[in-house]
Coordinates of C-alpha atoms in Angstrom, one line a residue:
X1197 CA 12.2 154.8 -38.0
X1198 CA 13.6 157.5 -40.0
X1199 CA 15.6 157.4 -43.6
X1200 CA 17.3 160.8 -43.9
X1201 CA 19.2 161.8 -46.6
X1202 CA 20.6 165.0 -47.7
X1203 CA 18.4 167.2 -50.5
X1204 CA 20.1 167.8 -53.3
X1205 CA 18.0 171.0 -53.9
X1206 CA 19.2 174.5 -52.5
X1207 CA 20.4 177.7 -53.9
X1208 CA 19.2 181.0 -54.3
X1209 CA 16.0 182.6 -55.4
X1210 CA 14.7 183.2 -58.6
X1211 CA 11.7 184.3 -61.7
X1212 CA 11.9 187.6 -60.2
X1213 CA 9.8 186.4 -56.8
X1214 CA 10.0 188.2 -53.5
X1215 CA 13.3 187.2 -51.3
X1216 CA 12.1 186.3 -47.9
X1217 CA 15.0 185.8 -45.0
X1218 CA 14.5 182.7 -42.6
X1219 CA 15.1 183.3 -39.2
X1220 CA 19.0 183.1 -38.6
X1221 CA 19.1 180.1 -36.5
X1222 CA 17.2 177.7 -38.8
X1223 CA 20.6 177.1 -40.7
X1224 CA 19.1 173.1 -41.3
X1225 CA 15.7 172.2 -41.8
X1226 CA 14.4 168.6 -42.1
X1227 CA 11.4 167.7 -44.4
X1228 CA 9.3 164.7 -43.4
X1229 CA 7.0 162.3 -45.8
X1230 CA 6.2 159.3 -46.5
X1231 CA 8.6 156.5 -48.4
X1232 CA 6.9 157.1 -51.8
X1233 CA 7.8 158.0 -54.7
X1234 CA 4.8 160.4 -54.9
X1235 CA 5.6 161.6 -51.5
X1236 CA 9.1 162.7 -52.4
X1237 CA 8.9 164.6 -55.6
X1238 CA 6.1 166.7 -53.2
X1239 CA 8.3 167.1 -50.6
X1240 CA 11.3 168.0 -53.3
X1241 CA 8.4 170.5 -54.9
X1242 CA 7.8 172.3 -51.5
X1243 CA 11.6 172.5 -50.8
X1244 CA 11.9 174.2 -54.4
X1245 CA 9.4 176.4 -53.5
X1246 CA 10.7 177.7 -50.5
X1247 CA 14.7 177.6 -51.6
X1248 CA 12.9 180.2 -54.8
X1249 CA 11.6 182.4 -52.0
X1250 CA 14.3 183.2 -50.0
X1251 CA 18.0 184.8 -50.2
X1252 CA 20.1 183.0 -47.6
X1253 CA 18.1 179.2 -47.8
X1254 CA 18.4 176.4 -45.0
X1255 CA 20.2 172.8 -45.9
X1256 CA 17.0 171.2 -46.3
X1257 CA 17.4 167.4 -45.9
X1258 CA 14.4 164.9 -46.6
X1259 CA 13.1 162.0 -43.6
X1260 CA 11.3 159.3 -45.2
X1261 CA 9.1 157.6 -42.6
X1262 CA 6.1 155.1 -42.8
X1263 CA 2.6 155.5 -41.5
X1264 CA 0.4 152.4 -40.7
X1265 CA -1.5 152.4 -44.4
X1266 CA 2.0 151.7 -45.7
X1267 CA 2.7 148.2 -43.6
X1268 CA -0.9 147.1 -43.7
X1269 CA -0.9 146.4 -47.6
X1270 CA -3.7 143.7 -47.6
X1271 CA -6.6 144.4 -45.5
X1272 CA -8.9 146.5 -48.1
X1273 CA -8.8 150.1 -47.5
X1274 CA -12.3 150.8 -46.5
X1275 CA -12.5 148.2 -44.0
X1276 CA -8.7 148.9 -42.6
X1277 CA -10.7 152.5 -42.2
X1278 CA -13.6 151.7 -40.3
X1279 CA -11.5 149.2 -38.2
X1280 CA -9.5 152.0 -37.2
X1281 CA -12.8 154.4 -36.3
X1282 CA -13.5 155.6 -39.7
X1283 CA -13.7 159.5 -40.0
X1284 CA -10.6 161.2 -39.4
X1285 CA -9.2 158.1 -37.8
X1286 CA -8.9 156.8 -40.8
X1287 CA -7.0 159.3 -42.2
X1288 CA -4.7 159.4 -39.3
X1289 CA -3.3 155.9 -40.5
X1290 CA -1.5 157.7 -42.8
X1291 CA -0.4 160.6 -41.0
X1292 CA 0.2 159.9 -36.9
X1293 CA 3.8 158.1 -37.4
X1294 CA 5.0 160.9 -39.4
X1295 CA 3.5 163.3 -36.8
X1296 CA 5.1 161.5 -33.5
X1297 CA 8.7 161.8 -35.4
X1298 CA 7.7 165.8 -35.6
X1299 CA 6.8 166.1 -32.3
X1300 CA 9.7 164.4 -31.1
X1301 CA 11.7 167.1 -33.3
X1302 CA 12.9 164.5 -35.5
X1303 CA 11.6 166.5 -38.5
X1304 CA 10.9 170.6 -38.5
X1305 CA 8.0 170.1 -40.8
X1306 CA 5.7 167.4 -43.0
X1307 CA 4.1 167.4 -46.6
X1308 CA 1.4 165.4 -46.8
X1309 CA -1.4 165.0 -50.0
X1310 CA -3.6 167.2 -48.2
X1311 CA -6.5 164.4 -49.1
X1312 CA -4.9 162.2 -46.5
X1313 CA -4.6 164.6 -44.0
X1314 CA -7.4 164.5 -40.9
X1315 CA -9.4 167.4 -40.6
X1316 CA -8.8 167.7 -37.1
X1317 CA -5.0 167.4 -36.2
X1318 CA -3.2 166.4 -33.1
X1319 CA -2.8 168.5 -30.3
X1320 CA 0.4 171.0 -31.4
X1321 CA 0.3 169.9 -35.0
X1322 CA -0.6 172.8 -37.4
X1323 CA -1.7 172.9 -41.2
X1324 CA 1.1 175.8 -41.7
X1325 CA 0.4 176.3 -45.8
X1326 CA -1.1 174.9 -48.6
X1327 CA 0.6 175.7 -51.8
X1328 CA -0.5 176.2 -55.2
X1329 CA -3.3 173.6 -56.1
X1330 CA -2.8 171.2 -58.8
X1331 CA -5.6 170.1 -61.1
X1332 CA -7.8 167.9 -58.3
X1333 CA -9.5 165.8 -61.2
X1334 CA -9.8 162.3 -60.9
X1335 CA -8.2 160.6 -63.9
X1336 CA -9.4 157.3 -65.8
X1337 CA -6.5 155.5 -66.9
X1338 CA -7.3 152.7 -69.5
X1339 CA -5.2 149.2 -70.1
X1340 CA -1.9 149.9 -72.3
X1341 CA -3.1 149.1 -76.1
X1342 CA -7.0 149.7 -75.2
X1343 CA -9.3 150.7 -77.4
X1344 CA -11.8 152.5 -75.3
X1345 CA -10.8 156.6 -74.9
X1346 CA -13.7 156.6 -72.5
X1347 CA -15.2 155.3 -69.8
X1348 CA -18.5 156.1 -71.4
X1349 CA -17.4 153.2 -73.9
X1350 CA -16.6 150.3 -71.5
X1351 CA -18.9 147.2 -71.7
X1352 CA -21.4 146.4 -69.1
X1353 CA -19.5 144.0 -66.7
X1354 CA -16.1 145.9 -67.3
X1355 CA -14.0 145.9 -64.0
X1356 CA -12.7 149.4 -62.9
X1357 CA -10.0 149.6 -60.5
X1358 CA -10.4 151.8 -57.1
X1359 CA -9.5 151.3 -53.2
X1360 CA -11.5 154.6 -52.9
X1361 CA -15.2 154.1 -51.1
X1362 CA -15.9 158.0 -52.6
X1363 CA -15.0 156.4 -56.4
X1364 CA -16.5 153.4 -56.0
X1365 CA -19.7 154.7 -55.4
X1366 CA -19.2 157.5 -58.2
X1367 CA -18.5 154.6 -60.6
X1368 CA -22.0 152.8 -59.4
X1369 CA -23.8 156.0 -59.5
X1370 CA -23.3 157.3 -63.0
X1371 CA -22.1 153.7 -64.7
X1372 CA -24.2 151.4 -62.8
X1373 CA -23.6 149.0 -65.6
X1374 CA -20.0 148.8 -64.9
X1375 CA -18.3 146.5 -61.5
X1376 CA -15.8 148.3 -59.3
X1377 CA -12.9 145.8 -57.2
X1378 CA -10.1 146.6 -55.3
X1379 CA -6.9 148.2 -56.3
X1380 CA -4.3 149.5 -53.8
X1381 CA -1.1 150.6 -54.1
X1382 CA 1.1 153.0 -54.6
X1383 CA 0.8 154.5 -58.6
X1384 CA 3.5 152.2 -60.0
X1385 CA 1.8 149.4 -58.0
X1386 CA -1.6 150.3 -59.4
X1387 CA -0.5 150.6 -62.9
X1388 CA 1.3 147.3 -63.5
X1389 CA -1.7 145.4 -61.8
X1390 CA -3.3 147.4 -64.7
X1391 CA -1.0 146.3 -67.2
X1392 CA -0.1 142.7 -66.0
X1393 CA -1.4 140.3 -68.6
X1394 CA -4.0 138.1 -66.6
X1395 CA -5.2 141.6 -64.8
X1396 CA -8.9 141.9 -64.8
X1397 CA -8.9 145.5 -64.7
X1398 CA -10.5 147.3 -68.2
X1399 CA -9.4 150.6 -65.9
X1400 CA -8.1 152.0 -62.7
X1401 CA -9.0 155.7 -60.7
X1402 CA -6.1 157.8 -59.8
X1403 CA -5.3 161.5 -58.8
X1404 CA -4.5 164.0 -62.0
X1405 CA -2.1 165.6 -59.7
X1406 CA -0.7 162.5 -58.6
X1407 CA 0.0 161.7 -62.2
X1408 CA 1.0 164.7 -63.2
X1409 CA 3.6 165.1 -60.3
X1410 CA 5.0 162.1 -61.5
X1411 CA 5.6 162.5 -65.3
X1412 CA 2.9 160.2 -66.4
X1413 CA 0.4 162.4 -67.6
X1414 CA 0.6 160.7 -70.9
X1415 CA -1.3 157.7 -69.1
X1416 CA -4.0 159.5 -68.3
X1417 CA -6.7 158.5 -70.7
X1418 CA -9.9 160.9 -69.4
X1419 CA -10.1 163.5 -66.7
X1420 CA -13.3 163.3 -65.4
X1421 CA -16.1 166.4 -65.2
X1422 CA -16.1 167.8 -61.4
X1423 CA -19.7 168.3 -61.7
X1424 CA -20.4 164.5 -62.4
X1425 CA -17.2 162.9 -60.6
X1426 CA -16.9 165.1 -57.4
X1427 CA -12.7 165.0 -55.9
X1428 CA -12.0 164.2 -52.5
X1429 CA -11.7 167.0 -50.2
X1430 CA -8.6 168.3 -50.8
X1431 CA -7.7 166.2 -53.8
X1432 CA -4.6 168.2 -55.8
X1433 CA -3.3 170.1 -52.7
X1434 CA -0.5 169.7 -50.5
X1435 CA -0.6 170.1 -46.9
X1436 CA 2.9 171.5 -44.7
X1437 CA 2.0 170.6 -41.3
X1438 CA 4.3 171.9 -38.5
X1439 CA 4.1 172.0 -34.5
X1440 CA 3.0 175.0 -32.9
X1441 CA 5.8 175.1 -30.6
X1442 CA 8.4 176.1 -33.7
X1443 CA 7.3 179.6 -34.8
X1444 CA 10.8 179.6 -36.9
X1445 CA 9.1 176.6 -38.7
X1446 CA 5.6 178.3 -39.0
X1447 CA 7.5 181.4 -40.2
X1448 CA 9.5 179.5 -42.8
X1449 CA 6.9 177.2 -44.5
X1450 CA 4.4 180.5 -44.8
X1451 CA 6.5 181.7 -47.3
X1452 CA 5.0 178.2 -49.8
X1453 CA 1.2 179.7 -49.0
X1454 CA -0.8 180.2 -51.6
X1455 CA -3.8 181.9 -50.3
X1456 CA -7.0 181.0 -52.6
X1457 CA -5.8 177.4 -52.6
X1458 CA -5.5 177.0 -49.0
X1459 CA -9.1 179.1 -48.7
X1460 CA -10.5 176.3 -51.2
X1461 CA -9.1 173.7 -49.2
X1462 CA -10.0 175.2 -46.0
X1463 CA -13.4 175.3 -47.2
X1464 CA -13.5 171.8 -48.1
X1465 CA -12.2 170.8 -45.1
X1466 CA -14.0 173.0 -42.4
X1467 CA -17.5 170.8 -44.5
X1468 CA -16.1 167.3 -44.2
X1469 CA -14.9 168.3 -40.5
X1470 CA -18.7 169.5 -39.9
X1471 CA -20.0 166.1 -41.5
X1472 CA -17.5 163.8 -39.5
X1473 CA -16.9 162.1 -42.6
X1474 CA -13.5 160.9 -43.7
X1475 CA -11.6 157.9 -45.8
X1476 CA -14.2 155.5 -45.3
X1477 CA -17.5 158.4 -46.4
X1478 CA -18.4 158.6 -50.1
X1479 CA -17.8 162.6 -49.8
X1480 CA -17.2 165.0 -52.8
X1481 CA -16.1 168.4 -52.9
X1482 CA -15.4 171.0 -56.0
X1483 CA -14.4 174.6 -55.3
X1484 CA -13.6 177.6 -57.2
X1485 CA -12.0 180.5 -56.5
X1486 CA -12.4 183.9 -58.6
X1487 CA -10.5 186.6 -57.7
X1488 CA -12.0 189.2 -60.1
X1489 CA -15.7 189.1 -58.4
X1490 CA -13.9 190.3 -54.4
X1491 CA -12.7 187.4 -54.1
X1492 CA -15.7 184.8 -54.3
X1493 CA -15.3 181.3 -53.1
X1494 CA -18.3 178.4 -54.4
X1495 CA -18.3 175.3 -52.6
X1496 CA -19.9 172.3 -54.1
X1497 CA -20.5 168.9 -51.7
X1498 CA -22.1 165.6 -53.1
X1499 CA -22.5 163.1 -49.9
X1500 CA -23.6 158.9 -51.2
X1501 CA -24.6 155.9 -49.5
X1502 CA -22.0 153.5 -50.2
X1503 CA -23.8 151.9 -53.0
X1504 CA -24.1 155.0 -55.1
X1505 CA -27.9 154.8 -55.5
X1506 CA -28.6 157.9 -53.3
X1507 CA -26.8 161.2 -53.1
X1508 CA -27.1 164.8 -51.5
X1509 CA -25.9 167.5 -53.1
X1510 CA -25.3 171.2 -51.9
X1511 CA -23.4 174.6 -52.8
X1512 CA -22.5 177.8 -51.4
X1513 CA -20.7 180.7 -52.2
X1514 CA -19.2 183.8 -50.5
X1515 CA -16.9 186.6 -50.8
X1516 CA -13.5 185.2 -48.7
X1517 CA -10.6 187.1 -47.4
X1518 CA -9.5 185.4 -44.7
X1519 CA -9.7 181.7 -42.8
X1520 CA -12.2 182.1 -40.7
X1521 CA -14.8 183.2 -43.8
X1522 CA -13.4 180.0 -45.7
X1523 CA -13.9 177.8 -42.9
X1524 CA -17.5 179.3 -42.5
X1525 CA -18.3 178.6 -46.2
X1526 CA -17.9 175.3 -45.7
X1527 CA -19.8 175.1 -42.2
X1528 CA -22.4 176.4 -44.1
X1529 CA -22.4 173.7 -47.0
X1530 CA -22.4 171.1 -44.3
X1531 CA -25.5 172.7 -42.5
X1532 CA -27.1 172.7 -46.1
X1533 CA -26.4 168.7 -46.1
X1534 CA -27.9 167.9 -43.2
X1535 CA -30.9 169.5 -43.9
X1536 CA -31.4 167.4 -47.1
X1537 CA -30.9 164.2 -45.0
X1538 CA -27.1 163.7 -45.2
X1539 CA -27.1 162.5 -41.6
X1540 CA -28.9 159.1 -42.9
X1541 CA -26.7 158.2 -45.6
X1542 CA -23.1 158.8 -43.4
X1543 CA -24.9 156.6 -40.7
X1544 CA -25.3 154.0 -43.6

């Protein structure tokens, strides 16, 4: 079931970037998400985006709709995953409703939180553009009125708050003294269990990017090292997914591409696809782009056990121009994995 409403965002281009015309037909265009709040200041953000980059702009109109992680709000993530055939199954839960309503033509595009995307999309659905990348930290976000700036500082014992399997083993692995329970939710959700006065959370996990996109960036207490506290794949990116059989549509949502973040992401992505892992795998990634060395990507990948008490780690870099070499980068940081053993600890 779709919610649409009208957009209140459209107008003409401007900060001196390049006007792009739309194909004349596409006079409407409606933007799928998700009901959240999150969901809809990115979906607003990638209608801005494309309204700045073009002279004569669509109506754009926003469809909310939900995807099956959005009803199913008690059974815990990790096991609602693997129910569902972990990997990119689980990811799918939040992405195939949405999907059906653009196949249908419901909805002329998606924007998703690339992190909940599957790797390997349905047949006609396309990963069109990624735009510019947001910080893809993870973020420790402390009680309101704590004393602790750090989770460095947090008694042994301390609860910290996660639905993520890829957290909660990052929290056993490098604060082993420390306990990790359940938190879902969207962010509001998550911060007033946080809050609430009998809540036995010290801390909760959460997105930079998703707090930042938000306005709440004064919650965020620490953003944690990369190098210690590998992001999801994808973490901090959007993803505009599109059918194949609208080339107006591909055409239009190009113009939101940013090139070295969808490379990053691309590389991210073509590793987890090599390693089958998805929601329910403790898999990291950190990338970096550097355009003034020809363009040289670096791939980092840690894979856990679920425990946190084992880990694989590998990196790769190359000189990247196009998909097909970002996608290869991160074949190759997959291949790296499995030769340290990383087909063992995904089995566990």
């Amino acid at each position: 079931m779709l919610n649409t409403t009208p957009n209140a965002i459209n107008g003409h281009g401007q900060h001196g970037q390049a006007h792009l015309v739309p194909p004349h037909h596409l006079s409407e265009v409606v933007v799928g998400c998700r009901k959240s709040e999150l969901a809809l200041v990115q979906a607003r953000a990638v209608i801005v985006t494309l309204t700045r980059a073009m002279s004569c702009p669509p109506t754009f109109k926003i469809a909310t709709g939900s995807a099956v992680g959005d009803v199913d709000k008690q059974t815990p993530f990790l096991l609602l995953s693997k129910q569902q055939g972990g990997s990119d199954v689980g990811k799918s839960l939040w992405t195939n409703n949405l999907e059906k309503n653009m196949l249908a033509g419901d909805v002329q595009l998606l924007v998703h939180s690339l992190k909940d995307m599957p790797t390997t999309l349905l047949p006609k659905c396309l990963l069109a553009a990624v735009p510019e990348r947001e910080d893809p930290t993870d973020a420790v976000i402390m009680r309101t009125g704590s004393q602790f700036t750090s989770i460095d500082q947090l008694p042994a014992g301390s609860i910290v708050g996660s639905s993520s399997s890829r957290r909660r083993a990052l929290v056993r692995r490098n604060w082993p003294s420390l306990e990790v329970a359940e938190c879902r939710g969207n962010v509001d959700t998550r911060l007033a269990k946080l809050d609430a006065p009998s809540s036995p959370f010290a801390c909760i996990l959460l997105a930079t990017a998703g707090l930042a996109r938000l306005g709440l960036k004064d919650r965020i207490t620490q953003r944690l090292d990369p190098r210690i506290f590998p992001p999801a794949v994808g973490q901090g990116a959007l993803g505009i997914e599109v059918s194949t059989d609208r080339e107006d549509t591909v055409h239009l949502v190009r113009h939101a591409d940013h090139k070295p973040s969808r490379w990053r992401c691309m590389a991210e992505r073509a590793m987890l696809r090599s390693l089958q892992g998805g929601c329910s795998s403790p898999i990291g990634a950190s990338s970096s782009w550097d355009p003034t060395t020809d363009n040289r990507l670096r791939l980092q990948a840690t894979v856990l056990d679920i425990e946190g008490t084992t880990s694989i780690f590998a990196e790769a870099e190359g000189i990247v121009q196009d998909d097909e070499a970002a996608e290869q980068l991160g074949v190759a940081v997959a291949d790296i994995l499995f030769e340290k053993g990383a087909h063992q600890l995904l089995r566990k």
